[in-house]
XYZ file of C-alpha atoms in Angstrom:
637
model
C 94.105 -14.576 75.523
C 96.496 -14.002 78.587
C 95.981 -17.531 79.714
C 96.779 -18.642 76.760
C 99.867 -16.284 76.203
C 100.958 -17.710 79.869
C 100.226 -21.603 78.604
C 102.589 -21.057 75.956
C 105.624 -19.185 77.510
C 105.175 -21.718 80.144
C 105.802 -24.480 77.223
C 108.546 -22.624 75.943
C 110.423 -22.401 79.393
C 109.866 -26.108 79.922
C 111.237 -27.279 76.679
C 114.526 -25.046 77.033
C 115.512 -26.183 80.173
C 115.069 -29.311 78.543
C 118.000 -28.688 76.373
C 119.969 -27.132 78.915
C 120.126 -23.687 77.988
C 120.375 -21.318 81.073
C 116.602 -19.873 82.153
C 115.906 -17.615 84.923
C 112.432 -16.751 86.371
C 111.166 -14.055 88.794
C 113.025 -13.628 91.966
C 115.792 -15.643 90.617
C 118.985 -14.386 90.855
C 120.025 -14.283 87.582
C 117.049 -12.513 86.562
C 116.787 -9.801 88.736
C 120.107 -8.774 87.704
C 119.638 -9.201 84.280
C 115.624 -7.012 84.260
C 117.401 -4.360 86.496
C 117.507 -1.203 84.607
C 118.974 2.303 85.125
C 116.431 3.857 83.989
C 113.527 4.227 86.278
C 110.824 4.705 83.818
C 111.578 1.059 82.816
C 111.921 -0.546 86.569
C 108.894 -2.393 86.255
C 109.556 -4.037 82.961
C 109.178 -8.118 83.563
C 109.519 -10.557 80.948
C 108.426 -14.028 81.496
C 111.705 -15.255 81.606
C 115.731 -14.362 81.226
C 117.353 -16.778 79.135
C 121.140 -16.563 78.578
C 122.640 -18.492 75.824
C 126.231 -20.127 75.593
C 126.475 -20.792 72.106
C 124.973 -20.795 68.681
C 123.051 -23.868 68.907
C 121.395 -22.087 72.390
C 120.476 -19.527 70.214
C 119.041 -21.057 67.628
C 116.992 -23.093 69.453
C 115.521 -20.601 71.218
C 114.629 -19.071 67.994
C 112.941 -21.931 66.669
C 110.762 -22.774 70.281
C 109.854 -19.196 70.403
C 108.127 -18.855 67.439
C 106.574 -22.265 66.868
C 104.142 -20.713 70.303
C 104.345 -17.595 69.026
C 106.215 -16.056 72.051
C 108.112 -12.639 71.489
C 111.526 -12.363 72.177
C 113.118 -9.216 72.882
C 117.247 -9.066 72.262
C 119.232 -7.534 75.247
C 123.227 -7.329 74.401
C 124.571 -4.723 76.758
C 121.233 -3.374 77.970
C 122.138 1.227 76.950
C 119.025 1.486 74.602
C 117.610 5.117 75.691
C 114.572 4.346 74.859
C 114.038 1.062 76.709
C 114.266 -1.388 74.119
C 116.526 -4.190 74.762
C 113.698 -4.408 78.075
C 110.408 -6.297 78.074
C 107.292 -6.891 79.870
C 106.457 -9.730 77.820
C 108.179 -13.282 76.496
C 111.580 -13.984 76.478
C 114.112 -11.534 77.275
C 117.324 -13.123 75.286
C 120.407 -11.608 77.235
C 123.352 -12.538 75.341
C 126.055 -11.890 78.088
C 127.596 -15.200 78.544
C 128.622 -14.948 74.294
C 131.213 -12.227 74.780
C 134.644 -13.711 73.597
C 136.495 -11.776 71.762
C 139.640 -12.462 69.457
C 141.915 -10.660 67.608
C 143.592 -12.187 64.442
C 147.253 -10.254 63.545
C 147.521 -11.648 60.597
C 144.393 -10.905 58.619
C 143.791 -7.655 61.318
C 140.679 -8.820 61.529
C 138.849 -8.829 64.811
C 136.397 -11.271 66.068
C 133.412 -10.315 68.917
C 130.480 -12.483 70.145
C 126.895 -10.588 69.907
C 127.173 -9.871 73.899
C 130.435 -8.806 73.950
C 130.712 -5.408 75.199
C 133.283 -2.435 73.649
C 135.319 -2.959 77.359
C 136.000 -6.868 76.145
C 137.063 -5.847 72.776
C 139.635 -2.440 73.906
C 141.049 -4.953 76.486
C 142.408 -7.292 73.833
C 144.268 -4.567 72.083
C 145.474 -3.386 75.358
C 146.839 -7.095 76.421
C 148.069 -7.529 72.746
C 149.968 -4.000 72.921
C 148.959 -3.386 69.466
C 149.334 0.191 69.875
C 148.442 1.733 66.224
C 145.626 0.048 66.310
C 141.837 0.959 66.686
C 139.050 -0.828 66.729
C 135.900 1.070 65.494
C 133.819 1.065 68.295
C 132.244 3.275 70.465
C 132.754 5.403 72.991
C 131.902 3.903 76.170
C 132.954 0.736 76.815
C 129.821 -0.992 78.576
C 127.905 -0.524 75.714
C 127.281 -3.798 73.806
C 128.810 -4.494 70.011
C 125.766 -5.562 69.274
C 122.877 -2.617 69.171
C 125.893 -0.040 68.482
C 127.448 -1.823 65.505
C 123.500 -2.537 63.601
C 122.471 0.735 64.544
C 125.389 2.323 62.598
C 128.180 2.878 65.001
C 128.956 6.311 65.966
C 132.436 6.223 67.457
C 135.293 8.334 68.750
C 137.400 7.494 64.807
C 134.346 7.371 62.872
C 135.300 10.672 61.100
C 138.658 9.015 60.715
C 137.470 5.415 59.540
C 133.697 5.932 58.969
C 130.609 4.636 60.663
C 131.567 1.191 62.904
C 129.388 -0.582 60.090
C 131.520 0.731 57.484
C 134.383 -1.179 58.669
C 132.281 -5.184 59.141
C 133.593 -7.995 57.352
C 131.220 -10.348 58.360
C 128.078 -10.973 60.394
C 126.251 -14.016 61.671
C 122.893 -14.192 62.625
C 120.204 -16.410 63.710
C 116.987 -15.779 61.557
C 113.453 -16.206 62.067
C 113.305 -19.488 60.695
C 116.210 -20.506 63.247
C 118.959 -21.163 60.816
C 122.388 -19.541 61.151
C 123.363 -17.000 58.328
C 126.440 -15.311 57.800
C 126.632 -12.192 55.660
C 130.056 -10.875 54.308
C 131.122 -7.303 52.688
C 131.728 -9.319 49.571
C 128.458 -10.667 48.827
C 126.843 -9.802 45.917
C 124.843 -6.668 46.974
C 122.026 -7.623 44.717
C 121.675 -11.061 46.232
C 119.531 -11.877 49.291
C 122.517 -11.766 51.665
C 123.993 -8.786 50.184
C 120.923 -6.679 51.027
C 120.928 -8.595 54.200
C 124.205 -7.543 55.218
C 123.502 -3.710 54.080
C 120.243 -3.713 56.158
C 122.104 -5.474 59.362
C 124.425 -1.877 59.045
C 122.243 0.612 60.331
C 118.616 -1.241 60.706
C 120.002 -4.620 62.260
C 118.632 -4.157 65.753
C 116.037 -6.946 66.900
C 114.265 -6.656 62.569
C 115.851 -9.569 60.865
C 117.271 -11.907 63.940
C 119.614 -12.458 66.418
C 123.258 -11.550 65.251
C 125.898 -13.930 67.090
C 129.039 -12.734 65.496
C 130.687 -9.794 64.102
C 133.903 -9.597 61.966
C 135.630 -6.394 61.727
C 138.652 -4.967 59.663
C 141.048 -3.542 62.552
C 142.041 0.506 61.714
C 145.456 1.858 62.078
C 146.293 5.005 62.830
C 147.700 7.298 60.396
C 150.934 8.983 62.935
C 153.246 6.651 62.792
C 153.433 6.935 66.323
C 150.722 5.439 66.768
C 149.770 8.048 69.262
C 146.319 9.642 70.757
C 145.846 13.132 71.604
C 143.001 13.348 74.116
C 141.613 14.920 76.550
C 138.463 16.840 78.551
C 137.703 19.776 79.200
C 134.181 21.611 81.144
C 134.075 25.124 80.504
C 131.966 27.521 82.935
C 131.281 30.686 80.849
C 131.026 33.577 83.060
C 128.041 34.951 83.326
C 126.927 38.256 82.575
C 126.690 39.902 86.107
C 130.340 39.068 86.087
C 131.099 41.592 83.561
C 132.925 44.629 84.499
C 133.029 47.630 82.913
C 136.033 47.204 80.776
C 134.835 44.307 79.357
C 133.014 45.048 76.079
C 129.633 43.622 75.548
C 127.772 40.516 76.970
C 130.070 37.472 78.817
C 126.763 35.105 77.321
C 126.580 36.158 73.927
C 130.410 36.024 73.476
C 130.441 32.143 74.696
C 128.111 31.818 72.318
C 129.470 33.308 69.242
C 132.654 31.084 70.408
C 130.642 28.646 70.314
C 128.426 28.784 66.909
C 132.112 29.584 65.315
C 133.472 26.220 66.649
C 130.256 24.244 65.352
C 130.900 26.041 61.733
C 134.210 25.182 61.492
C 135.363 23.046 58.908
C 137.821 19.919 60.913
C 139.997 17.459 59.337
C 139.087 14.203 59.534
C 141.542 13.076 61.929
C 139.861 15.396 64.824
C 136.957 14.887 66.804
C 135.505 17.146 69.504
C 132.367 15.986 71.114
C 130.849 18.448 73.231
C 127.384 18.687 76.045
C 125.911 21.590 76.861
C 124.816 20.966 80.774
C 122.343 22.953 82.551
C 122.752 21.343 86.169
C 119.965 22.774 89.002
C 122.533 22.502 91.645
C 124.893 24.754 89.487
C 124.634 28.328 90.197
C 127.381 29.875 89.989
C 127.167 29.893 85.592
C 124.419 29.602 83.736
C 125.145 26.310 81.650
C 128.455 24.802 81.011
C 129.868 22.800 77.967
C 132.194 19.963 78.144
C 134.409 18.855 75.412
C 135.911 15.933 74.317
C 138.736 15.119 72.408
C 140.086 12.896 70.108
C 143.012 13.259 67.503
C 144.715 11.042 65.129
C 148.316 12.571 65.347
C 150.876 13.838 67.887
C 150.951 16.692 70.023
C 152.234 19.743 68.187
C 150.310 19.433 65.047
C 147.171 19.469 67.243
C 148.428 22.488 69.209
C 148.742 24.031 65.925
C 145.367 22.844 64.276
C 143.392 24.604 67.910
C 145.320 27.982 67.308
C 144.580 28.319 63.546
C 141.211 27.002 64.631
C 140.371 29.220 67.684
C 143.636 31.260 68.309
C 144.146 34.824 68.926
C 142.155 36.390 65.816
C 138.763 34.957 67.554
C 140.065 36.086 71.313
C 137.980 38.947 71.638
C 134.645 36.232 71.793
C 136.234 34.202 73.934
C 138.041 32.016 70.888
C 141.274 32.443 72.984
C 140.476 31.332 76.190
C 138.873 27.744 75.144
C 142.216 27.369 72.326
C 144.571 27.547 75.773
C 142.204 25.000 78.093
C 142.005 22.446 74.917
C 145.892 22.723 74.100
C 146.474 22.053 78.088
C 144.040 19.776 78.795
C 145.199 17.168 75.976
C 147.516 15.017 76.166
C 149.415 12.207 73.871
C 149.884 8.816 74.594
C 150.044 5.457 73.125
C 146.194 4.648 71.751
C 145.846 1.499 73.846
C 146.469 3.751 77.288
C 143.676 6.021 75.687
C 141.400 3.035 75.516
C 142.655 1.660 78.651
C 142.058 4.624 80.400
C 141.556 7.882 79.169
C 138.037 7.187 77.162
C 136.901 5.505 80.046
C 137.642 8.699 82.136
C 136.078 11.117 79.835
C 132.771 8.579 79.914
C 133.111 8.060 83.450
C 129.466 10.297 84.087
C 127.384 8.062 81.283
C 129.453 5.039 82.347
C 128.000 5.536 86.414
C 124.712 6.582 85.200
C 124.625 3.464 83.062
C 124.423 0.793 85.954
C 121.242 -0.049 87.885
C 122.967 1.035 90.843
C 122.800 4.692 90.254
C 118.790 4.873 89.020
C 117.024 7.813 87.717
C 114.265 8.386 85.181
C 115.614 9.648 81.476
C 114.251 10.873 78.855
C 115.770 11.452 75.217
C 115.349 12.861 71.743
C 117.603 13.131 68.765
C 118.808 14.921 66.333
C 120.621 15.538 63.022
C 122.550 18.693 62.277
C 124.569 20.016 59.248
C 126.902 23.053 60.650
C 126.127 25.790 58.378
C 126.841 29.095 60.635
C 122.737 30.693 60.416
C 121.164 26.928 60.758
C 123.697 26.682 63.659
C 123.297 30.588 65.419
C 119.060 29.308 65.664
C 119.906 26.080 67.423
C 121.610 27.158 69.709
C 119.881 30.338 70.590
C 117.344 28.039 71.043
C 119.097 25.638 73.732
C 120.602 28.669 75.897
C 116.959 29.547 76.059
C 115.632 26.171 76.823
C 118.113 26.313 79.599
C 116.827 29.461 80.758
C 113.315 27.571 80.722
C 114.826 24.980 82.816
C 116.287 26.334 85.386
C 113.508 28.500 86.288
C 110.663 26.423 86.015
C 112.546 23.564 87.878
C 114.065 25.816 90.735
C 115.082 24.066 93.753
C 114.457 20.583 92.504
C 117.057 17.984 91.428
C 117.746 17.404 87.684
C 119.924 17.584 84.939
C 119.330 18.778 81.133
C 122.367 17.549 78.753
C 122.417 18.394 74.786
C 125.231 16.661 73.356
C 126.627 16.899 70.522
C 128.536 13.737 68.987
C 130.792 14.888 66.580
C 129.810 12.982 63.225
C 130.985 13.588 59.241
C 134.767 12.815 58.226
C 134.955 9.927 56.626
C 131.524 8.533 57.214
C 130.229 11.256 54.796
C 132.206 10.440 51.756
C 129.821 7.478 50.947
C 126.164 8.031 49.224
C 123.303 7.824 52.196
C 121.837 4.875 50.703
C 125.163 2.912 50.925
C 123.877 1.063 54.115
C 120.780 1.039 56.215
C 122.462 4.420 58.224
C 121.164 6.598 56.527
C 122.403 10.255 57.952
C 125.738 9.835 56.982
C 126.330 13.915 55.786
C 125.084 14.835 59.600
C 127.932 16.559 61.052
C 126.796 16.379 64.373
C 124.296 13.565 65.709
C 122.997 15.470 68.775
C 120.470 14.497 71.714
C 118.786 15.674 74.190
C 118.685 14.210 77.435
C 116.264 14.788 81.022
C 117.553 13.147 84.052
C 115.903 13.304 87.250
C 115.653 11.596 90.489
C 111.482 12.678 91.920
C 108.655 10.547 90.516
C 106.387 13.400 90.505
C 108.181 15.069 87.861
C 107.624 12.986 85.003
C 105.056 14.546 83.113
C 106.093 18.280 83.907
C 109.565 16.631 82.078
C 107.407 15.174 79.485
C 106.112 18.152 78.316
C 109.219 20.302 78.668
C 110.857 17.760 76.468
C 108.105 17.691 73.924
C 108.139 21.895 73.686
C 112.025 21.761 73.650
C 112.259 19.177 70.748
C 109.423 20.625 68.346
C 111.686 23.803 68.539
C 114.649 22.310 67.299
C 113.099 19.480 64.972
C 113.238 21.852 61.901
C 116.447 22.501 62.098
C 117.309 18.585 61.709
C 118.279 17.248 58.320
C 114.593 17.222 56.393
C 113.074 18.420 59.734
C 113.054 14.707 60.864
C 116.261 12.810 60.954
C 117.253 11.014 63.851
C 119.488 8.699 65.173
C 118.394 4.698 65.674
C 121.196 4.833 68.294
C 119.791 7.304 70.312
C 115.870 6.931 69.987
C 113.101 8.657 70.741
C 110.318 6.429 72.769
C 107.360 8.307 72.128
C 107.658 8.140 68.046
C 104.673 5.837 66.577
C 105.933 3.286 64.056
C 105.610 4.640 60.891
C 107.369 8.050 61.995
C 110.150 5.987 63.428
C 110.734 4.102 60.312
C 110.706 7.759 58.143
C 113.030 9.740 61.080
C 116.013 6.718 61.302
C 116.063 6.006 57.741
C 114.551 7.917 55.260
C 114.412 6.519 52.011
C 115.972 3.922 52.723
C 112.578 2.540 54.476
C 110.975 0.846 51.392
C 114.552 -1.293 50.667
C 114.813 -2.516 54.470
C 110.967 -3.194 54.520
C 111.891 -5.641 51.343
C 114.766 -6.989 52.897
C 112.239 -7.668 56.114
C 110.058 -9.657 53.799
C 112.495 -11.701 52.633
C 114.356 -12.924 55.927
C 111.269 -12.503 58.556
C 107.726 -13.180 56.128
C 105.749 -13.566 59.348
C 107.061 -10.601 60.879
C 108.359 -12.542 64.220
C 111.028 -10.365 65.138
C 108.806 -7.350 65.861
C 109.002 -4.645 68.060
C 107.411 -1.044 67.957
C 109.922 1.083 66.215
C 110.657 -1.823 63.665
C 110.871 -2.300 60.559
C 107.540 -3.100 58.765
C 106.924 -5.656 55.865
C 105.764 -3.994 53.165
C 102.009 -3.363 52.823
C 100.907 -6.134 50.483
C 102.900 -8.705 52.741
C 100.893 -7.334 55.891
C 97.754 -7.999 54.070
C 98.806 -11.614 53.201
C 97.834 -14.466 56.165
C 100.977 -15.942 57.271
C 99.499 -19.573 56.489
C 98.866 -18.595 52.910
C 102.652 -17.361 52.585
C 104.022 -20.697 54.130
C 101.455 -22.732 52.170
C 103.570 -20.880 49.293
C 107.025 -22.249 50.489
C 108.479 -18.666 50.343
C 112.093 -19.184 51.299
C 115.092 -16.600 52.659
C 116.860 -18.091 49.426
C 114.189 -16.826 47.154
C 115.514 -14.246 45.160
C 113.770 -10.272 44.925
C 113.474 -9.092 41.351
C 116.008 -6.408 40.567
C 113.557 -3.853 39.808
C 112.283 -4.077 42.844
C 114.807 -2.800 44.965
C 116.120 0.160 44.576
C 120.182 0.563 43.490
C 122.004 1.540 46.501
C 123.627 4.009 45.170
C 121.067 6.998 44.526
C 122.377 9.913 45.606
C 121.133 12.167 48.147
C 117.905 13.389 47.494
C 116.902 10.931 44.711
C 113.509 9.001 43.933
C 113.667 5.474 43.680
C 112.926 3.571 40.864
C 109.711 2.977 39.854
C 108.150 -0.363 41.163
C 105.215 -1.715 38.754
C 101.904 -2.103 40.356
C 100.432 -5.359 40.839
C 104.095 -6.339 41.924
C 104.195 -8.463 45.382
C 107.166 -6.092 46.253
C 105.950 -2.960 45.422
C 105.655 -1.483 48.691
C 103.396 1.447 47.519
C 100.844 -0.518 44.918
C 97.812 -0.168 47.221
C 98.806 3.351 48.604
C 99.708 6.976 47.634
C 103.443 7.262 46.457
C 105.759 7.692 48.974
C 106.961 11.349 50.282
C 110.578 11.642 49.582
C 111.193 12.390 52.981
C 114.718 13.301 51.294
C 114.299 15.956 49.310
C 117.733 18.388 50.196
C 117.167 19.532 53.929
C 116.035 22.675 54.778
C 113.378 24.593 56.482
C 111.113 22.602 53.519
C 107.277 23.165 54.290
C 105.522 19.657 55.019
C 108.567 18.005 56.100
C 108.396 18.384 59.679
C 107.112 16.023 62.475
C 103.917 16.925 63.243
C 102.790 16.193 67.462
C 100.839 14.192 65.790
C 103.385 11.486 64.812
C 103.827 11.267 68.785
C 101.921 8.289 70.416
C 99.818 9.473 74.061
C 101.908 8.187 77.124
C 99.773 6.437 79.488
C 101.682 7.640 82.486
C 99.816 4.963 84.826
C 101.056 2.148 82.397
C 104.895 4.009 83.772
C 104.175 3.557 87.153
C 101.843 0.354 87.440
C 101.512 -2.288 90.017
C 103.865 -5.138 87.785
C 106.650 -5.198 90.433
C 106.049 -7.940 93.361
C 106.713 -7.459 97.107
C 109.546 -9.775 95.942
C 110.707 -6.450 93.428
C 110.545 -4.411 96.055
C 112.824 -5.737 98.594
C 115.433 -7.104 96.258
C 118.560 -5.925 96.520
C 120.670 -6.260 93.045
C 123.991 -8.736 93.453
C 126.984 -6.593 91.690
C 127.500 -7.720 88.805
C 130.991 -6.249 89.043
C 132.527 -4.350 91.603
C 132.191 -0.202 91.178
C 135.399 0.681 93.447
C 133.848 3.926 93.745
C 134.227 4.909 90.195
C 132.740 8.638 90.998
C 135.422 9.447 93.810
C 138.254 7.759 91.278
C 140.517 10.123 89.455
C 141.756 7.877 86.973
C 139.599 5.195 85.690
C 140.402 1.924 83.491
C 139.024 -0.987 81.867
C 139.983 -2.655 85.066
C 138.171 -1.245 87.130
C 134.840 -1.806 85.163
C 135.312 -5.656 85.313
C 137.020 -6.341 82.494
């Protein structure tokens, strides 16, 4: 079967450099720059070959080769996914870096972006425009491609302000399964097959339906009519409680943290965002964890100043309320929004920026989560993650390794629409949250394994329906089915439709993707083209379910017998819905967890070649972690 598997990537290669299109192969270049990855756990991940479109036509082509030999192709756009999935040990890795032009139109404010371009390339056209006012609804740090953010949902630094990133698309173009080019508009009739196309491609678009190529977006304007940022960062280093003296009233700890569960509980306008990370450092010793916060306001100066002290001010002093209101009011700072993008978000990034680069390698692992910010469901969680740290630091003593929980600040605007509106599904979560190991020793993999494991099955309850996570920030070690239940909900059966319709034979598949529904996975995939099932062929109404359920609703019933009745040769469904809570039967079992094969992490893949290689730059670093102020510039674009 390998031979085989080799005979026909080996066709595949031939025939695109045929047509031209760029192809790298082992020890090339081009391909060792492109497989590099900053995550260690994924350094010996080598697909057969790199190829790096220029165009459409590349693209689809590709497509088309690809599947006629049944070769898997495995989308790479700016490389960030946490969980290693834009990397391959298998077929065709399809980097899409050379399509990365973007344009802005003034007229319609409508933005154009390539399916490679990365946020950096789409912030430096409103910074060489000067259209300060203007935001584009992107994310947070600018290497991170369009692509996987924008079809995973798009959690940005205005999304409580504008919504999720997908909430604000116009238009997308992708290359399907079949090889054709389809675009997708806002417009369409949501009940036609590109109308559920385009509300799967907004929250379940990554590497399940095809290769998008284009995005259209509606450019966001500010609502000061200064068109002004307030921003800034701040890393607070709680004392810790052998600091206290004897005037001070009860423990330094627990009044950080009653600051801190107040903070989470509190009720912001839309126009703020604070993100914040809880770090628990094993060189730090001098506090016990520290949290760093950043922020993001729609508005000028003063009426932030004034938000923080009604916020935090004097009457919450005594727990430490006080303190954190001066070191946010002094550590912000207002200034035209395309200097924020320019520099300022870059700066506050700059640690997940530098980690981000194959240059500065360590192993990683993540897990997510999905809070609401009622005060008791807040005081467990995080009781639980000062303890956790606690755990940490002492069972890691004298090693070399970071634990980060952050907390992206989520809700706003984003929450005002019904979860089944798009594909994201979590969009009442007021704060998508993960969890995140970093360490440099390969020895300590599985001892971070299982710490991981222990520290997430704590917290998991606590997650809206004890399951919800965030397709942007996976979790490797969920099996398929889990992963489809934990990113989006009930939303599932829908997207597994829409999967039947634009990809029958299942070629864009990868193992935290979305599955065709049960009766299509029975059917032989000559017997459905002997049927001439098309993308144009229409689903019955009553078999998808209206988009507009609210939260917590069943679907409609689907009639057994029905090809598109996802559940006619199974038990019904669990709502995996129902309103969240501490609800018995809801949580992810260990079971749900796939075994790690810890060899298969550390396996004999790489070449001599691998080993001596040293990586080209792909841009220059100028020393970004000595740098004290940082710009798009100096990341290469």
């Amino acid at each position: 079967m390998a031979v085989i598997e080799r005979m026909a990537e080996r066709f595949v290669i031939d025939e695109l450099k045929k047509d031209k299109i760029p192809v790298f192969l082992p020890g090339e270049t081009e391909y060792e720059r492109s497989v590099a990855n900053a995550n260690l756990l994924y350094r010996f991940t080598r697909p057969a070959c790199v190829v790096q479109p220029k165009n459409v036509g590349h693209v689809q082509t590709i497509v088309k080769e690809a599947k006629e030999k049944s070769v898997p192709i495995t989308i790479k756009c700016g490389g960030h996914s946490y969980a290693g999935f834009s990397a391959t040990d298998k077929g065709i890795s399809l980097d899409l870096l050379n399509m990365n032009r973007v344009t802005i139109d003034v007229q319609s404010n409508t933005v154009t972006l390539q399916g490679g371009a990365l946020w950096g390339h789409a912030y430096k056209q409103l910074v060489n425009n000067r259209m300060n006012g203007f935001i584009i609804n992107g994310g947070r740090c600018p290497t991170v491609g369009v692509g996987g953010f924008l079809l995973g949902g798009g959690l940005g630094p205005f999304t409580r302000s504008f919504g999720m990133g997908c909430d604000t698309l116009k238009e997308i173009t992708i290359v399907t399964a079949d090889g054709n080019k389809v675009t997708v508009k806002d417009t369409d009739n949501p009940d036609s097959p590109k109308g559920k196309l385009f509300w799967a491609l907004c929250g379940a678009g990554g590497g399940n339906f095809g290769v998008v190529v284009e995005f259209k977006m509606y450019l966001q304007k500010l609502s000061n009519q200064d068109g002004s940022v307030v921003a800034g960062r701040y890393t607070w280093f709680p004392k810790s409680d052998k600091e206290r003296t004897n005037k001070t009233k009860g423990k330094l700890m627990d009044k950080f943290v009653d600051t801190m569960n107040d903070f989470y509980a509190t009720r912001w306008p839309d126009q703020v965002t604070i993100d914040m990370s809880w770090i628990c450092d094993l060189k730090e010793t001098s506090s016990e964890l520290a949290v760093r916060f950043l922020v993001y306001y729609d508005g000028i100066k003063k009426d932030f100043e004034k938000l923080i002290a009604d916020k935090l001010g004097a009457d919450k002093a005594e727990n430490g309320g006080g303190e954190l209101a001066e070191q946010l009011t002094r550590r912000t700072m207002s200034e035209k929004s395309t200097r924020f993008l320019h520099e300022t978000l870059v700066s506050q990034w700059s640690e997940e920026t530098i980690k981000a680069f194959p240059t500065d390698p360590a192993f990683k692992l993540y897990s997510s989560f999905v809070f609401k910010n009622d005060l008791e469901r807040i005081k467990k969680i995080t009781s639980i993650i000062r303890e956790e740290m606690a755990v940490f630091k002492s069972r890691f003593a004298g090693e070399s390794g970071l634990l980060q929980v952050t907390w992206i600040h989520s809700g706003g605007k984003a929450s005002r629409k019904d979860r089944s509106a798009s594909a994201f599904r979590w969009r009442d979560g007021v704060y998508q949250t993960y969890i995140m190991l970093d360490w440099k020793e390969k020895w300590m993999e599985g001892e971070m394994r299982a710490f991981l494991k222990a520290f997430k099955d704590k917290l998991r309850p606590f997650s809206i329906m004890s399951s919800a996570a965030f397709i942007n920030f996976p979790d490797a070690v969920l099996s398929s089915s889990t992963a489809e239940k934990t990113y989006y909900g009930n939303n599932t059966k829908n997207l597994r439709l829409v999967k039947q319709q634009w990809d029958p034979d299942n070629f864009f598949k990868w193992k935290q993707g979305i599955k065709l529904p049960q009766t299509a996975e029975k059917t032989p995939a000559k017997a459905k083209r002997r049927s001439k099932t098309s993308a144009a062929s229409l689903i019955p109404a009553e078999a998808f379910n209206a988009f507009n359920m609210s939260p917590g609703a069943s679907s409609a019933p689907l009639v057994a017998g029905n090809p598109f009745n996802i559940n006619a040769l199974g038990a019904s469904e669990r709502d995996y819905d129902r309103r969240d809570g501490l609800v018995e039967g809801d949580s992810v079992s260990s079971d749900d967890e796939s075994s790690v094969d810890e060899q298969e992490l550390t396996d004999e893949l790489a070449t001599e070649q691998w080993e001596t290689f040293t990586l080209p730059p792909a841009r220059s670093l100028m020393n970004l972690g000595s740098r004290g102020v940082l710009g798009l510039t100096d990341l290469g674009f």
